[in-house]
Short mmCIF file of C-alpha atoms in Angstrom, two decimals:
data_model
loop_
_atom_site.label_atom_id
_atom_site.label_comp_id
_atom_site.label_asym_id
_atom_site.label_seq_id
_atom_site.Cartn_x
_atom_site.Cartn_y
_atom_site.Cartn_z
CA UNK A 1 -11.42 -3.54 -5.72
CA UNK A 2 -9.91 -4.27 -9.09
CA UNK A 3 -7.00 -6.22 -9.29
CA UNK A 4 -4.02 -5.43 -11.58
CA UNK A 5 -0.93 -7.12 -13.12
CA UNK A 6 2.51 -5.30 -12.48
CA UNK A 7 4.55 -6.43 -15.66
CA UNK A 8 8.05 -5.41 -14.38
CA UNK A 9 11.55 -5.56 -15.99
CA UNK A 10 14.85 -4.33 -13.99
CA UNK A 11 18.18 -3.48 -15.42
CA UNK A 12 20.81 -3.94 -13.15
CA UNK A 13 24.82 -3.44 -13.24
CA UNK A 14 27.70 -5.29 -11.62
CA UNK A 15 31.25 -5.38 -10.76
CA UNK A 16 33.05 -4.26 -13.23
CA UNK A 17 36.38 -6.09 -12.18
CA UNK A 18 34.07 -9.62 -11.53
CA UNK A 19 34.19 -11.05 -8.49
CA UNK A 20 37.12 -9.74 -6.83
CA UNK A 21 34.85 -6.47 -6.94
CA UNK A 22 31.61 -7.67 -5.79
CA UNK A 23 29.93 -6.16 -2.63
CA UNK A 24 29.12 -8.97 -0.59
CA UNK A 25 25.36 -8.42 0.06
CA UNK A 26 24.60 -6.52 -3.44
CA UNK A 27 26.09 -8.85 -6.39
CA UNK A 28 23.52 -7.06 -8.66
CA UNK A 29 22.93 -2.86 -8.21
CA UNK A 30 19.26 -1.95 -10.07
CA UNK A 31 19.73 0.99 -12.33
CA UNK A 32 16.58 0.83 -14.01
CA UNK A 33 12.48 0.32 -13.34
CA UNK A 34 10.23 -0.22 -15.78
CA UNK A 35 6.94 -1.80 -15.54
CA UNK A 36 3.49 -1.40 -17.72
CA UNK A 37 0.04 -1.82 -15.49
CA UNK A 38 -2.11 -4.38 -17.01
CA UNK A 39 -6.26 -4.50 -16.15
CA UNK A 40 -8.02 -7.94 -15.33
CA UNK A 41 -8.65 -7.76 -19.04
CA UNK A 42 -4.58 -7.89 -19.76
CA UNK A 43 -5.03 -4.28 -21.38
CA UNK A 44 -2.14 -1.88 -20.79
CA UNK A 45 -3.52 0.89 -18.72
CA UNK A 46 -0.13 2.40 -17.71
CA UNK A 47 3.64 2.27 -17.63
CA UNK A 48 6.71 3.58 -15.24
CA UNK A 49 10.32 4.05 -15.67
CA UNK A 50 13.00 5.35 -13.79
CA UNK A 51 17.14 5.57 -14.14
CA UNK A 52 18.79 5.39 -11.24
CA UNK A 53 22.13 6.82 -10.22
CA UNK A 54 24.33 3.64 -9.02
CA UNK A 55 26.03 4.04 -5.27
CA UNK A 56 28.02 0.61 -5.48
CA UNK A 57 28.93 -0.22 -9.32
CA UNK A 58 28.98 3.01 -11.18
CA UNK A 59 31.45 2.06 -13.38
CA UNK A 60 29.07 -0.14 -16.00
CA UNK A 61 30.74 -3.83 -16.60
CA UNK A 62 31.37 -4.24 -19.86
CA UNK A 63 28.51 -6.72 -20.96
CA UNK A 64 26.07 -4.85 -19.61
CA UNK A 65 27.46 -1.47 -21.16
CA UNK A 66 26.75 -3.76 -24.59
CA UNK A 67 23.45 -4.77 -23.89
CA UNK A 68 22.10 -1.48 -22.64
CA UNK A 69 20.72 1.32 -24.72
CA UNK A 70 22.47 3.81 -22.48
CA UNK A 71 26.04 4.60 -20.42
CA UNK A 72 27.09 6.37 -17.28
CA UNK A 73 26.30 9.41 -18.62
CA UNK A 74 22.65 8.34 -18.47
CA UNK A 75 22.68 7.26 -15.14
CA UNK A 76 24.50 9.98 -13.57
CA UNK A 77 20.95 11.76 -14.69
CA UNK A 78 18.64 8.94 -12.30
CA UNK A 79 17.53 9.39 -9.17
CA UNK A 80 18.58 7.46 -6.05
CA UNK A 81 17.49 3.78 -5.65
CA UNK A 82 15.62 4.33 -2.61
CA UNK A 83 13.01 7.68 -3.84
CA UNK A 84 12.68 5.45 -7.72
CA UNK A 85 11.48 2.31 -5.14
CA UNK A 86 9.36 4.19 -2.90
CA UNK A 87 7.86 5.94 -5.86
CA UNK A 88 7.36 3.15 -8.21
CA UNK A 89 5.43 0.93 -5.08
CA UNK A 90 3.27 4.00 -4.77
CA UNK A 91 2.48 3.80 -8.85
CA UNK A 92 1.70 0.18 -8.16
CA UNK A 93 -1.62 0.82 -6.24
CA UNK A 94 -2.88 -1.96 -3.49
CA UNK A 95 -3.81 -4.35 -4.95
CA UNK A 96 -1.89 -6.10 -7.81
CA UNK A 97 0.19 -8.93 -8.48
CA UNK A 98 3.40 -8.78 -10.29
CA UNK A 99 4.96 -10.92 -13.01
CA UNK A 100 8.20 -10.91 -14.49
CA UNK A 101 10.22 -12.18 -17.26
CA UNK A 102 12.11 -15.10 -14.95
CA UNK A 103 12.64 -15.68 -11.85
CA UNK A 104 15.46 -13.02 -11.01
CA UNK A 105 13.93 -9.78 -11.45
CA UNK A 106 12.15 -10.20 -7.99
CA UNK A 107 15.03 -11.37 -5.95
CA UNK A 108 17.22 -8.38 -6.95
CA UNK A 109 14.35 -5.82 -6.23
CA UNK A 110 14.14 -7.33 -2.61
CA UNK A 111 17.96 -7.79 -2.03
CA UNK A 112 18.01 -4.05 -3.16
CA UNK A 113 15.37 -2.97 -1.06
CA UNK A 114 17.24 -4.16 1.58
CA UNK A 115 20.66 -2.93 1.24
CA UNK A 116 18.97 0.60 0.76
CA UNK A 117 16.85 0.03 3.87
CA UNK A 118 13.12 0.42 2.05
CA UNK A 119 10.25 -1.31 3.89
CA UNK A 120 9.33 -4.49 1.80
CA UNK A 121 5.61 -4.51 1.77
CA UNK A 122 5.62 -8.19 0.16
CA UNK A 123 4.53 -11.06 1.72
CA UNK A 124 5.94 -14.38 2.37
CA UNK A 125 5.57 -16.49 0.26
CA UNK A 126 6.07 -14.07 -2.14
CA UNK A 127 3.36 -14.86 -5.07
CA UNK A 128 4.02 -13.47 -9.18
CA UNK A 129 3.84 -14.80 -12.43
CA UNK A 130 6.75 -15.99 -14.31
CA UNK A 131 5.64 -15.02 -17.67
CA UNK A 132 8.67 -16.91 -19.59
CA UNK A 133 7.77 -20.16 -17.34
CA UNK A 134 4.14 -19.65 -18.30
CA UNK A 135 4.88 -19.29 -22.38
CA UNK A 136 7.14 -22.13 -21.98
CA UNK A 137 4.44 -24.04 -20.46
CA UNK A 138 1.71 -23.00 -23.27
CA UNK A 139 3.53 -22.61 -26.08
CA UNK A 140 6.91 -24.40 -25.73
CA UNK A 141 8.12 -28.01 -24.77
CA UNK A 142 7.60 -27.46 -21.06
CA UNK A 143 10.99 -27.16 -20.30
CA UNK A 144 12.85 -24.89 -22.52
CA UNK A 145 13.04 -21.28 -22.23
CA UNK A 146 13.11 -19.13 -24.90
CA UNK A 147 14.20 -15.22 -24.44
CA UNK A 148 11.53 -12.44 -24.78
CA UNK A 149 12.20 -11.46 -28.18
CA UNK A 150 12.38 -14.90 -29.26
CA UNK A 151 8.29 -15.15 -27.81
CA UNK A 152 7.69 -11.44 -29.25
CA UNK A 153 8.78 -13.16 -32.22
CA UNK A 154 6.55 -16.10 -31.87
CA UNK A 155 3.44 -13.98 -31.32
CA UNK A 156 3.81 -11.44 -34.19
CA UNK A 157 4.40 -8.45 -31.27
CA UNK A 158 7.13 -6.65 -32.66
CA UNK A 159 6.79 -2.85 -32.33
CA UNK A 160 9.19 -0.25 -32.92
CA UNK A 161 10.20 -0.24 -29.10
CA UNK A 162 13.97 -1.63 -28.69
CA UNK A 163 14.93 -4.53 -26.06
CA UNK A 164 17.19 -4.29 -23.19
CA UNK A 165 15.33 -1.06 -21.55
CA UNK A 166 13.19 -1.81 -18.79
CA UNK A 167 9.91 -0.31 -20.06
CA UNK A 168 10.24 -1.77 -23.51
CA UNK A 169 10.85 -5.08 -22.11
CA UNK A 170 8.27 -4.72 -19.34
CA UNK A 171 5.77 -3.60 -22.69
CA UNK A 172 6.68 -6.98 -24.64
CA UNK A 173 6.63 -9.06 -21.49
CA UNK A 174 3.15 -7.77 -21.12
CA UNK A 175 2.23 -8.16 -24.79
CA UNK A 176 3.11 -12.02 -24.01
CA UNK A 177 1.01 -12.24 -20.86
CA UNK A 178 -1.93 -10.93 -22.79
CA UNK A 179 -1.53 -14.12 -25.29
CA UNK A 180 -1.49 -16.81 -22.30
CA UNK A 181 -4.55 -18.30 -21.17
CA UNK A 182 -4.12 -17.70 -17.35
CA UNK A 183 -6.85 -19.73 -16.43
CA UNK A 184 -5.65 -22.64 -17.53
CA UNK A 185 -2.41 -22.45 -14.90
CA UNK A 186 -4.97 -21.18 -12.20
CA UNK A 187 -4.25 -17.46 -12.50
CA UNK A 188 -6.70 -14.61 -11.57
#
């Protein structure tokens, strides 16, 4: 069976009054999927996206509201968190692994998971690629990160696709992957 890469991205909101608002087990609400399937050959061979309608923080904080490309409005129009997850693991196939821009994206889709009480088929240890730590490996100083559109930058990617919406970002992040030598950090 072939195996694939799951480039994801997740946007997420949060309290828009800081702290004093904050759920206690959800600091982060996901409001948007997007991920691009990428073949053992680090081809893109698909992509997903999905809004989803916040429960928690509906109101969007205001530095988020900034860096989005899209308001409440928007995301009155998603569906629920727990149909876009079930759905979007379903896209994914069986057998993949995923990587991600950072280390965050990850944590928030498991601490989301399960606050909305979906099975998390992951195992633990939970293995990815972190796609930024790799680049920073390869191309940087080893211990500097730079931001996606700094490395989309780097590597002459730039496309007419804007940053800050899950797909796009999930796109670029997988543009990146396809310029890292995975073998040399023991990848398959």
């Amino acid at each position: 069976m072939t195996m694939n890469y799951i480039v994801m991205d997740l946007e997420w909101n949060q309290s828009y009054n800081g702290h004093m608002g904050e759920h206690p087990r959800m600091p982060f609400e996901i409001i948007e999927i997007g991920a691009v399937k990428v073949d053992k050959n680090l081809n893109i061979i698909d992509e997903y996206s999905s809004l989803i309608k916040p429960k928690i923080y509906k109101k969007l904080h205001s530095k988020i509201r900034t860096i989005l490309n899209y308001d409440e409005n928007d995301l009155n129009l998603g569906r629920g968190f727990k149909e876009v997850c079930s759905e979007f693991l379903e896209w994914c196939g069986d057998n993949y692994i995923f990587c991600t821009w950072g280390p965050m994206d990850l944590t928030e889709l498991q601490r989301n998971m399960a606050y909305f009480k979906v099975e998390n088929p992951f195992p633990r240890p939970f293995l990815y690629y972190d796609v930024q730590k790799l680049y920073c490996l390869q191309y940087g100083d080893q211990k500097t990160r730079v931001s996606l559109d700094v490395a989309v930058e780097e590597q002459k990617l730039l496309e007419e696709r804007p940053f800050h919406r899950a797909l796009d970002d999930a796109f670029y992040t997988g543009r990146v992957l396809a310029c890292l030598d995975l073998e040399q950090f023991g990848a398959y």
